[in-house]
Each structure stands twice: as C-alpha cells, then as structure tokens.
PDB file of C-alpha atoms in Angstrom:
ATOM      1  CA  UNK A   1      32.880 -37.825  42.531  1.00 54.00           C
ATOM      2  CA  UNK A   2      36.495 -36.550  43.477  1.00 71.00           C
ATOM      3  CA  UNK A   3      38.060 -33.390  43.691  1.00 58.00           C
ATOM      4  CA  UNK A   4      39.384 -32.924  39.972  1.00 61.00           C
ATOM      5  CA  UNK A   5      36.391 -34.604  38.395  1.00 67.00           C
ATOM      6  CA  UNK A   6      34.144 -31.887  40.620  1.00 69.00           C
ATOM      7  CA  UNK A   7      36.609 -28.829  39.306  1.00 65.00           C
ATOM      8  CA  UNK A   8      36.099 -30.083  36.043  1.00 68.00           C
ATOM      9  CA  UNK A   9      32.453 -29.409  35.911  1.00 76.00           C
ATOM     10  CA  UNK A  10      32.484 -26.185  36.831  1.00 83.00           C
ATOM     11  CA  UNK A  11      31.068 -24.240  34.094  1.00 85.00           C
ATOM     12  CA  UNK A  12      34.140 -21.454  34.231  1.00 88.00           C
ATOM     13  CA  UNK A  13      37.029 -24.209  34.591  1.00 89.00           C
ATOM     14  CA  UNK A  14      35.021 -25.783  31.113  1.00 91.00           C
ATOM     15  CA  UNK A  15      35.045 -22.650  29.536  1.00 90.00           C
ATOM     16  CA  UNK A  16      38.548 -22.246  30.106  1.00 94.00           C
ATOM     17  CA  UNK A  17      39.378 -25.723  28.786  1.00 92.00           C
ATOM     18  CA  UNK A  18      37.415 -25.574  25.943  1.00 94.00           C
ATOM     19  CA  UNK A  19      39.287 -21.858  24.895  1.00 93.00           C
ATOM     20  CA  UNK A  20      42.536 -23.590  25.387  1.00 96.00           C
ATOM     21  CA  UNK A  21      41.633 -27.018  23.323  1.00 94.00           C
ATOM     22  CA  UNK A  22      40.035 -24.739  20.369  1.00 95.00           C
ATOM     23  CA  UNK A  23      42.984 -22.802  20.000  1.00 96.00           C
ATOM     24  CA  UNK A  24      45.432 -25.985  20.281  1.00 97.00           C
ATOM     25  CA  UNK A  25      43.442 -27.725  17.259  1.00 96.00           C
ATOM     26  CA  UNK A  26      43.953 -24.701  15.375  1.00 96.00           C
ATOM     27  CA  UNK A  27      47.741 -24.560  15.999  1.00 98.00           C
ATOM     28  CA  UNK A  28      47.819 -28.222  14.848  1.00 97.00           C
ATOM     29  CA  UNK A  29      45.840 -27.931  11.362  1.00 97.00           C
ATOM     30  CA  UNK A  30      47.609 -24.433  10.943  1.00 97.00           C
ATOM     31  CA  UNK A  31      51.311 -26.173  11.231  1.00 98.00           C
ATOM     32  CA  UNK A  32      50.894 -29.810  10.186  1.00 98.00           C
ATOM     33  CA  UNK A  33      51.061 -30.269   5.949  1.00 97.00           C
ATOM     34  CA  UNK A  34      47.958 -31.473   4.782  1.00 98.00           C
ATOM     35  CA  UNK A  35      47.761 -34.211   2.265  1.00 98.00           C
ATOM     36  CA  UNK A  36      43.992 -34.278   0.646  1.00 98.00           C
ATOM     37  CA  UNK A  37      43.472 -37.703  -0.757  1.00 98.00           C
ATOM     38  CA  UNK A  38      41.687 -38.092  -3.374  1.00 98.00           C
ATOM     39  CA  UNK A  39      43.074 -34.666  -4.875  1.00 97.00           C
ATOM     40  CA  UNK A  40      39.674 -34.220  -5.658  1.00 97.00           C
ATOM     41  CA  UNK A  41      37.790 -35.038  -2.805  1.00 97.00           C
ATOM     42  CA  UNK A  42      35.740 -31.814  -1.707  1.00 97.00           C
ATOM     43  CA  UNK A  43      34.204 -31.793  -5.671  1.00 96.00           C
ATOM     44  CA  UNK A  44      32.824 -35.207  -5.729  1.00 95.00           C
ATOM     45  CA  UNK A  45      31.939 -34.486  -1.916  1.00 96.00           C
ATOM     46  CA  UNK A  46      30.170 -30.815  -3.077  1.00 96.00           C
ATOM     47  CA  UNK A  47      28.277 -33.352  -6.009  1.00 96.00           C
ATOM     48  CA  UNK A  48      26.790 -35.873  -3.090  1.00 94.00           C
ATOM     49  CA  UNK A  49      25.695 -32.529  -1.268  1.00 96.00           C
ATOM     50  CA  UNK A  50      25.126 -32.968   2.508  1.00 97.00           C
ATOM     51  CA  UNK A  51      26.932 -36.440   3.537  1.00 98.00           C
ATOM     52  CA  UNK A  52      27.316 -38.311   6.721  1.00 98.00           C
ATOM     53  CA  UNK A  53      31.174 -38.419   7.823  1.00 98.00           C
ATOM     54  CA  UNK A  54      31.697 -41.889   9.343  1.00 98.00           C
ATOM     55  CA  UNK A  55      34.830 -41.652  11.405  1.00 96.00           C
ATOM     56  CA  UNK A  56      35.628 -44.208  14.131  1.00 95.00           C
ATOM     57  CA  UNK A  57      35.086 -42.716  17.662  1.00 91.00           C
ATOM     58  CA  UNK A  58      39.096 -42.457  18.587  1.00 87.00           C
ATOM     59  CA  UNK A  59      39.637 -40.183  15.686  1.00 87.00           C
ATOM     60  CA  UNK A  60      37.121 -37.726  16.837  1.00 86.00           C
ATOM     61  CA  UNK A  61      39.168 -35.086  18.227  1.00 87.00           C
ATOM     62  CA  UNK A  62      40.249 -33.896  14.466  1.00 92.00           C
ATOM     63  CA  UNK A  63      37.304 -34.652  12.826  1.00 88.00           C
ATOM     64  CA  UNK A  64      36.686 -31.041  12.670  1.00 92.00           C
ATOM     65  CA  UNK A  65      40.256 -30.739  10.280  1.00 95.00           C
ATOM     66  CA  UNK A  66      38.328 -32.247   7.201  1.00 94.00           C
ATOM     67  CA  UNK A  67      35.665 -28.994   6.684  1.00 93.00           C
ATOM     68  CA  UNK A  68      36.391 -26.115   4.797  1.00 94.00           C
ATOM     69  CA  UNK A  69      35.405 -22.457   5.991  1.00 93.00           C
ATOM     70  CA  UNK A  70      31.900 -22.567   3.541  1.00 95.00           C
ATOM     71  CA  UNK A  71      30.898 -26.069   5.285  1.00 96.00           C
ATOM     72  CA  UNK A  72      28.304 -26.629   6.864  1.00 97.00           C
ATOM     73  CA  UNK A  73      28.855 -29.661   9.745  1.00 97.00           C
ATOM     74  CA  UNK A  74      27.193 -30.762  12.283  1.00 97.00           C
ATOM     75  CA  UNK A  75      27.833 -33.580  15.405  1.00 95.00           C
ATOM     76  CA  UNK A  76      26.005 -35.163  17.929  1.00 92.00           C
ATOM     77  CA  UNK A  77      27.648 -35.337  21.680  1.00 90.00           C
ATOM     78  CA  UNK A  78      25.611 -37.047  24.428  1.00 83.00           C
ATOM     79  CA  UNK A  79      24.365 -34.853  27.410  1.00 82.00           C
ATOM     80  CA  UNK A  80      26.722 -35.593  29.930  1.00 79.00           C
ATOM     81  CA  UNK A  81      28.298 -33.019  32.161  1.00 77.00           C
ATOM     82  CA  UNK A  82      31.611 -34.522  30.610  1.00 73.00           C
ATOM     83  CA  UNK A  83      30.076 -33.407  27.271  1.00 84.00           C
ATOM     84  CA  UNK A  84      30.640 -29.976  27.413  1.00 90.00           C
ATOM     85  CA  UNK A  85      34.295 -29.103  27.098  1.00 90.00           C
ATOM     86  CA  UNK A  86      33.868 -30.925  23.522  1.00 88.00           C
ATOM     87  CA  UNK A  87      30.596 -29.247  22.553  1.00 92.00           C
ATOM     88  CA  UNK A  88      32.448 -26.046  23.467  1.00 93.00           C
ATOM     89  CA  UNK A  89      35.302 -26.216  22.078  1.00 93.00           C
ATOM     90  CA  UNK A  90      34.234 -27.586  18.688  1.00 93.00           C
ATOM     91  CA  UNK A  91      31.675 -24.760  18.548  1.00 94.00           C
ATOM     92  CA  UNK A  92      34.549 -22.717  18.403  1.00 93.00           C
ATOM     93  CA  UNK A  93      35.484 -24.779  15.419  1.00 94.00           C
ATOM     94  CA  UNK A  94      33.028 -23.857  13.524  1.00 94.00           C
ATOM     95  CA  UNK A  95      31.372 -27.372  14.107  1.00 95.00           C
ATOM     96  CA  UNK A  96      27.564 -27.200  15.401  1.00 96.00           C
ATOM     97  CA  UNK A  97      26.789 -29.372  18.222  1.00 95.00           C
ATOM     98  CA  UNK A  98      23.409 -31.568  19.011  1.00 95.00           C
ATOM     99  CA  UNK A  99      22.910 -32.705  22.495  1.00 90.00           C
ATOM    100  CA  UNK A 100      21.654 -36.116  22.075  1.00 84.00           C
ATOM    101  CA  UNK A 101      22.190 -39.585  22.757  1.00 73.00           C
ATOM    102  CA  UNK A 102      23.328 -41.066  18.965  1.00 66.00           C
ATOM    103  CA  UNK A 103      21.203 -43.546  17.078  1.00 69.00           C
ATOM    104  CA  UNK A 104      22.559 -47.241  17.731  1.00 68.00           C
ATOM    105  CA  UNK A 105      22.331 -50.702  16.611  1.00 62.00           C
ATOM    106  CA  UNK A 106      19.194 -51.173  18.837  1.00 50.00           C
ATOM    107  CA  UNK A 107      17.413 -48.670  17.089  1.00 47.00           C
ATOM    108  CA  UNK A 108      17.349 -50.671  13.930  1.00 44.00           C
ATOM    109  CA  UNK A 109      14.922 -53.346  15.805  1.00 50.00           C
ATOM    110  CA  UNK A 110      13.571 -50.609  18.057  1.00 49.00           C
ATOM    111  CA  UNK A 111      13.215 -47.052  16.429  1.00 45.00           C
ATOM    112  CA  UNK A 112      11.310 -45.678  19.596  1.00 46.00           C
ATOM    113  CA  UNK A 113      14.612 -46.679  21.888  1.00 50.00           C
ATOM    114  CA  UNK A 114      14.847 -44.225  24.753  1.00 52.00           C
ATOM    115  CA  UNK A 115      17.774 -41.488  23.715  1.00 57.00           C
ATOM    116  CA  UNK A 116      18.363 -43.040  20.055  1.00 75.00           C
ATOM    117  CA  UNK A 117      15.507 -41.865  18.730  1.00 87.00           C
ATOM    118  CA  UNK A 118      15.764 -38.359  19.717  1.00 90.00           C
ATOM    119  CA  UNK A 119      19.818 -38.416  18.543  1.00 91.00           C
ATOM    120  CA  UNK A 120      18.253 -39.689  14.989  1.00 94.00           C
ATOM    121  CA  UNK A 121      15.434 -37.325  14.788  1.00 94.00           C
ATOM    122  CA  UNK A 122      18.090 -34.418  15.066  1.00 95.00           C
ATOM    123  CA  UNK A 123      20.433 -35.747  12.748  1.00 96.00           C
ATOM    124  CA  UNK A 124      18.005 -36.331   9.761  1.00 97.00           C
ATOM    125  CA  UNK A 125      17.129 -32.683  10.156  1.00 97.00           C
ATOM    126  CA  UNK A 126      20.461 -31.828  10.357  1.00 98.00           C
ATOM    127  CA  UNK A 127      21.266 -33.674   6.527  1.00 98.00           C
ATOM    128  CA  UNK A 128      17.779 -32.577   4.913  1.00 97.00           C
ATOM    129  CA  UNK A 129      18.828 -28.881   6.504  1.00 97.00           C
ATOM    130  CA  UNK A 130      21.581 -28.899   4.426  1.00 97.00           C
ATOM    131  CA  UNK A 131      24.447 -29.790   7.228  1.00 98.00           C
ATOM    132  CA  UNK A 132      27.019 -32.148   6.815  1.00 98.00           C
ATOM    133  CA  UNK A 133      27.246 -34.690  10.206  1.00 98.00           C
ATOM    134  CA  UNK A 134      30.029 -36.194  11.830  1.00 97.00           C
ATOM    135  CA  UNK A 135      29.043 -39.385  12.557  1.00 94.00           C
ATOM    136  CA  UNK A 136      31.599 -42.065  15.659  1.00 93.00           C
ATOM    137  CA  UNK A 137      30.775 -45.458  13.334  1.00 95.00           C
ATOM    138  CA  UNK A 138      31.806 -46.992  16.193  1.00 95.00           C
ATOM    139  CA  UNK A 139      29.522 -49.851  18.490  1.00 93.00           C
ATOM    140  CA  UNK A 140      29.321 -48.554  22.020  1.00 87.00           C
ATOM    141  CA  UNK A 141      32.612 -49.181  23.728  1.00 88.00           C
ATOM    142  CA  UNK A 142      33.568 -51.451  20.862  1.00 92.00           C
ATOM    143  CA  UNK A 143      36.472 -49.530  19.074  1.00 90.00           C
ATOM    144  CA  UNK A 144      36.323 -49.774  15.107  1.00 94.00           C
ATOM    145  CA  UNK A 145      33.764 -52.545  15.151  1.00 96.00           C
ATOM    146  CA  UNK A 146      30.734 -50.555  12.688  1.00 97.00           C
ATOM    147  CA  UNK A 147      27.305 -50.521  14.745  1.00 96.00           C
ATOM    148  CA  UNK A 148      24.372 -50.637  12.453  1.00 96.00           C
ATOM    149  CA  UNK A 149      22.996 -47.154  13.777  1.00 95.00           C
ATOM    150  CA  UNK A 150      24.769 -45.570  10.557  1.00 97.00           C
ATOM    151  CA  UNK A 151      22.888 -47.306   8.681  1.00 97.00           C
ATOM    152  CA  UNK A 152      20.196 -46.497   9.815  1.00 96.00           C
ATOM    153  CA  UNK A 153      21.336 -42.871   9.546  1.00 97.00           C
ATOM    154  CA  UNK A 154      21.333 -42.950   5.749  1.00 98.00           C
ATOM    155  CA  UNK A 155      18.282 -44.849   5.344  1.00 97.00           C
ATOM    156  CA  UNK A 156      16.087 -41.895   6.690  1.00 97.00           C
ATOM    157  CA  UNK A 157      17.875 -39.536   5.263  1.00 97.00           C
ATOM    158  CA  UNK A 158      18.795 -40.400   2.255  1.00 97.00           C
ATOM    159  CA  UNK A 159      22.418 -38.965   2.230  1.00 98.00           C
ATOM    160  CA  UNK A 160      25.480 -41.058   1.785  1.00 98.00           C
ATOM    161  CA  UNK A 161      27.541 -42.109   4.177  1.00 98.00           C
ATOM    162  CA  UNK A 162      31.426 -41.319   3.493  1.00 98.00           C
ATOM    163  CA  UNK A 163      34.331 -42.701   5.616  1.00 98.00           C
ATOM    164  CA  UNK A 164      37.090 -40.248   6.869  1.00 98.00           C
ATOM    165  CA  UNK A 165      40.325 -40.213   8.325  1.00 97.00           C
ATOM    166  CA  UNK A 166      42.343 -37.496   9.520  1.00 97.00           C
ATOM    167  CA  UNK A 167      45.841 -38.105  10.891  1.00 96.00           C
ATOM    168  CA  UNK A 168      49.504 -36.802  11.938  1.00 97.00           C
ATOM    169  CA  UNK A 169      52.512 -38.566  11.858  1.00 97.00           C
ATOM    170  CA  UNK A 170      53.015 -36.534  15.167  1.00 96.00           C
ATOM    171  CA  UNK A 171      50.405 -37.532  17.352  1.00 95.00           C
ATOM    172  CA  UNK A 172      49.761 -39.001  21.305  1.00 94.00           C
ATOM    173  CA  UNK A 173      47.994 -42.041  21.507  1.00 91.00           C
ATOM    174  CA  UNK A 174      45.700 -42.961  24.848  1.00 90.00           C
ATOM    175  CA  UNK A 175      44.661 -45.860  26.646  1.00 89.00           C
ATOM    176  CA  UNK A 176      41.535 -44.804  26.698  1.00 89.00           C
ATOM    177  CA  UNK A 177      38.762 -47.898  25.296  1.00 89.00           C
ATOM    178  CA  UNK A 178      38.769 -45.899  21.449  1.00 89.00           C
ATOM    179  CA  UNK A 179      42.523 -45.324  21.599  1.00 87.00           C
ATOM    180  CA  UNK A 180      41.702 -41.874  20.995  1.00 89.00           C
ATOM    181  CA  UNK A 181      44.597 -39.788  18.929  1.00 91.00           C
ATOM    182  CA  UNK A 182      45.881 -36.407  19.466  1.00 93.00           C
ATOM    183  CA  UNK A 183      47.751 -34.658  16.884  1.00 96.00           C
ATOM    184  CA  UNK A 184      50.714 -32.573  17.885  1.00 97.00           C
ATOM    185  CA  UNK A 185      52.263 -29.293  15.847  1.00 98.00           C
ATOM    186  CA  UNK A 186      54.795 -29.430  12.882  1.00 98.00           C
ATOM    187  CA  UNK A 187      54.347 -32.791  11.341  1.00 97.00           C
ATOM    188  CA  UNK A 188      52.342 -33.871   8.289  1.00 97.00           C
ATOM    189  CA  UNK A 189      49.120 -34.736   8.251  1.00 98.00           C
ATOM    190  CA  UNK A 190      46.708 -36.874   6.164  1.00 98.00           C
ATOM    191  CA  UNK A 191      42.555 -36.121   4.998  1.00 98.00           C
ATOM    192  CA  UNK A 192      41.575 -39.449   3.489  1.00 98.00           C
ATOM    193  CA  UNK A 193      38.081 -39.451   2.296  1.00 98.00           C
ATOM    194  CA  UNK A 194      36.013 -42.875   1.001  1.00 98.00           C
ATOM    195  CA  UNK A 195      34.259 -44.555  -1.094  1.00 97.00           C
ATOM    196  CA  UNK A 196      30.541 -43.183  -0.556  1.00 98.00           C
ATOM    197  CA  UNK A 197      27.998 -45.818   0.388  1.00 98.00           C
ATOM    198  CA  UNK A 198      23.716 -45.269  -0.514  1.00 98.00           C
ATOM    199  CA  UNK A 199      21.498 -46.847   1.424  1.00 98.00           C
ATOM    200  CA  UNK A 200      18.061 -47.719   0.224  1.00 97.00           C
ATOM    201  CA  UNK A 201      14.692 -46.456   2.093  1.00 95.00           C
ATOM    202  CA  UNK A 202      14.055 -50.740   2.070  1.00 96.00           C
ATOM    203  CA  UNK A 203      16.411 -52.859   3.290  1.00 96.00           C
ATOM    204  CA  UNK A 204      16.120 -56.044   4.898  1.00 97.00           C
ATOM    205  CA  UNK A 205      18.421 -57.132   8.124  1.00 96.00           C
ATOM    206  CA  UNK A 206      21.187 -59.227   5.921  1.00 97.00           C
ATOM    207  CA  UNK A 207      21.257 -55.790   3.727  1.00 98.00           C
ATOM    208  CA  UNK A 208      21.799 -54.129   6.721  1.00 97.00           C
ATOM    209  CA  UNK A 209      24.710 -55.922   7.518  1.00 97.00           C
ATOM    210  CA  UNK A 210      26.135 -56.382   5.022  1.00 98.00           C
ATOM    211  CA  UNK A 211      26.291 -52.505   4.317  1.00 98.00           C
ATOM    212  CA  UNK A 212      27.389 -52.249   7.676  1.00 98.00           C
ATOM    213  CA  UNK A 213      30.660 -54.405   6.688  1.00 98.00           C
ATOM    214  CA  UNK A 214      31.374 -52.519   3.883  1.00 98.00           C
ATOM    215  CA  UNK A 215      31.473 -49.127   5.931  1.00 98.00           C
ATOM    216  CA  UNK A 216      33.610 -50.782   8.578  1.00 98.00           C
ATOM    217  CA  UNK A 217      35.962 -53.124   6.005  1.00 98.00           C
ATOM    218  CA  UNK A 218      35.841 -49.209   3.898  1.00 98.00           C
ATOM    219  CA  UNK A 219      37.174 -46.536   7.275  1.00 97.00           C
ATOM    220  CA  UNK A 220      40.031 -49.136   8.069  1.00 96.00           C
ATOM    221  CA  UNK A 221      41.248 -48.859   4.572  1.00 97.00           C
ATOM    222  CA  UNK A 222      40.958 -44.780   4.728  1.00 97.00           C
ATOM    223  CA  UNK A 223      42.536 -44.993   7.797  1.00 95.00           C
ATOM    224  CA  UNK A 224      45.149 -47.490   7.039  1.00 96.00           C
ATOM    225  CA  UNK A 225      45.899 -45.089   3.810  1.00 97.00           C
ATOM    226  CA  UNK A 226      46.277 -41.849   5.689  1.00 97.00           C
ATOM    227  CA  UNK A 227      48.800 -43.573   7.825  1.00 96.00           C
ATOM    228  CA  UNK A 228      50.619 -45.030   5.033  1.00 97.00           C
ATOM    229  CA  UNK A 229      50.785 -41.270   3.828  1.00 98.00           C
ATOM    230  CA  UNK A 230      52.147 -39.873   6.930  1.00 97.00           C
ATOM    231  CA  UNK A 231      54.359 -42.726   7.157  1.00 95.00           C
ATOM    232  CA  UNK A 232      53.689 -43.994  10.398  1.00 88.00           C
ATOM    233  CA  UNK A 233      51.978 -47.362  11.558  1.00 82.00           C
ATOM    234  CA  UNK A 234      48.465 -46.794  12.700  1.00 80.00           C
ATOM    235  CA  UNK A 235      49.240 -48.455  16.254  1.00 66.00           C
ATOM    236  CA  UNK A 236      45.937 -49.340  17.867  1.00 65.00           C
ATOM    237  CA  UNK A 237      47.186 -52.409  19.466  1.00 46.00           C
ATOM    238  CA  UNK A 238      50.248 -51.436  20.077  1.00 40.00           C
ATOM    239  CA  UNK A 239      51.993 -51.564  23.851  1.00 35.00           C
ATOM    240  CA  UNK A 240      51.593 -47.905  25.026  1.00 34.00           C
ATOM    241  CA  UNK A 241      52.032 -45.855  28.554  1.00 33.00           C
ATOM    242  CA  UNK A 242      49.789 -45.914  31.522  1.00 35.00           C
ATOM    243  CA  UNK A 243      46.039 -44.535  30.658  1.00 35.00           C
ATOM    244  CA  UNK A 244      46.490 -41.622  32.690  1.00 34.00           C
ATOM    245  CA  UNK A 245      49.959 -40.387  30.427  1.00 38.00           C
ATOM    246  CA  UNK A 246      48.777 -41.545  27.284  1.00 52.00           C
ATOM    247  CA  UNK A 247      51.593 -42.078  24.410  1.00 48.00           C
ATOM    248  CA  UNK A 248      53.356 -39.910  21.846  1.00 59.00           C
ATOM    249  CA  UNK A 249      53.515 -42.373  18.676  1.00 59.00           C
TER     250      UNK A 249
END
C-alpha cells in the first residue's frame, strides 16, 4: 500500500476529507440553478411513496442533490476502507448509509450469493421502512450497461424503480472506469427524473431482461435530457486528461 493510500485511511485524515467534500456539495447545489424536470416530479414521486433511484454509478457523487429536506434516502456503499470518506460525507448530507456489498446480476440465479444477499436484505428494509434508496444501476465495472440486481431490487420490495440524473453544465470529468462527474459552483444544473418502472413478485428470466433494458434504454434518455438542459454534451467517450487530473468539461 503506499504512502498516500496509507494517509488516506487514517480515520482523522477521512474525517477531514469527508468535512471538506460535504461542505463542497453544498456550495455546488447552493450556487448552481436547478432545473426540476418534470415540473412536477416530487408529486407523482410523493404518490409512488418510497422508490428506488436508479442512477448510473459515475453520477453518484450528486445523487444526494435530487432529495428534499423531508426525504427520507438511503444508499448502500461496500465495506471497504476506501468506503468511508463517502459514507461520511454523505451522512452529512442528510443521506443514510448501509455498509454492504449491493445486490448483483448473480443474485438473480443465486439469492444466497456471498455479500449480495446481505446488500439486498438491507435495502428491502430500507423501502418497506419507508426510505427512499439510491441505487448505481450500473454492472460491476461496466459503466451504464444495467445489471439485473435492480431488478431484483423491486421485485422484493415492491417499490418502483425511477431513473435519475443530476447534472451541471460546469462539471470535471475523470478517467476513472464510471467516468465519474463532479459538479463545480455557479453554473446551471439539471434534476431529471423517469419514467417509473413496476416489477412483478413473478417474473421469468426474458421478463427480467427485458425490464432490465427498459431501465438502462430509460437513465440514458434522463441523462441525455438533463444535458440537453444544461446545454452541454454528456461526454462519456470523449478524449479527456490523464486519470490522475481528471477533466473540466
């Protein structure tokens, strides 16, 4: 492990980070104008009543944007020492964090997979509690490719699943395998929320998958929409800086 990674995980440095990134997210939700699309959104999400916000994984930092003070959300971040700076800091948010591996594909065809499980066990507490959760859509190291864990999500717990996108039109993008996105201060910003997808307690695998198309085919539209209202491109494959700088798109 080398020196910075070792700094890192010391529980004071963490603290520290987490304190800063908090109040960073807050200065860019605070100073970026918000456009809520549909104008409606938070009363037909209020009529579903808890719902599971499918994001894809690189949009994750601002996922936190899209609840209002009287919501209720929670996530689920693996246990990993590199974890806690995120569970931290979006505690701070308001956000309330699970410590669990998140239920995958594999769990479809194997419920009792090691990790998944316990991730789905919390989760379906979490909606049938009354929480709203924050849910990365995406496969394992796959970005924006829809892994049929979701699914599998609703089919539990009987809540919808609803696609989200929150963006600036100020922003740094990295090179990191999700293309993660950073908002930066003084821009506008975008909330687009989806069309809500049910999924029945009985489905059979080509149900699955096909459900699992239409959340996919349904977050690049949201996400291709909030860029379109920010007016700028949504540059996943574009040519960007070294890893280590990231980009400012």
């Amino acid at each position: 492990m080398g020196l910075i990674k070792t700094i890192g995980r010391k529980p004071s440095v963490q603290w520290a980070l987490s304190h800063l990134a908090s109040g960073y997210l807050r200065l860019v939700r605070r100073t970026n104008r918000f456009t809520l699309e549909p104008a409606d959104a938070y009363a037909r999400l209020d009529a579903f009543g808890p719902f599971i916000a499918a994001m894809w994984h690189g949009q994750h930092i601002m996922i936190s944007f899209m609840s209002r003070p009287q919501d209720r959300v929670a996530t689920i971040i693996s246990r990993s020492p590199d974890g806690n700076i995120n569970t931290m800091a979006l505690t701070r948010m308001g956000v309330r964090v699970m410590r669990a591996s998140g239920a995958r594909g594999r769990a479809v065809k194997d419920a009792r997979a090691k990790g998944g499980a316990e991730g789905l066990r919390a989760m379906v507490k979490a909606l049938k509690g009354g929480e709203t959760v924050a849910f990365s859509a995406d496969v394992p190291k796959v970005s924006r490719v829809c892994d049929a864990g979701i699914i599998l999500l609703a089919r539990f717990s009987g809540a919808p699943i609803v696609p989200v996108a929150v963006v600036t039109s100020r922003h740094i993008r990295f090179n990191s395998w999700d293309r993660a996105c950073l908002g930066l201060p003084f821009g506008r910003g975008a909330m687009v929320f989806g069309e809500a997808t049910f999924v029945p307690r009985e489905v059979t695998p080509e149900e699955v998958d096909a459900l699992r198309q239409r959340v996919q085919d349904e977050l690049n539209r949201v996400h291709d929409r909030a860029y379109t209202l920010v007016g700028r491109p949504d540059r996943v494959s574009g040519v960007s800086a070294p890893a280590s700088q990231g980009s400012p798109a």
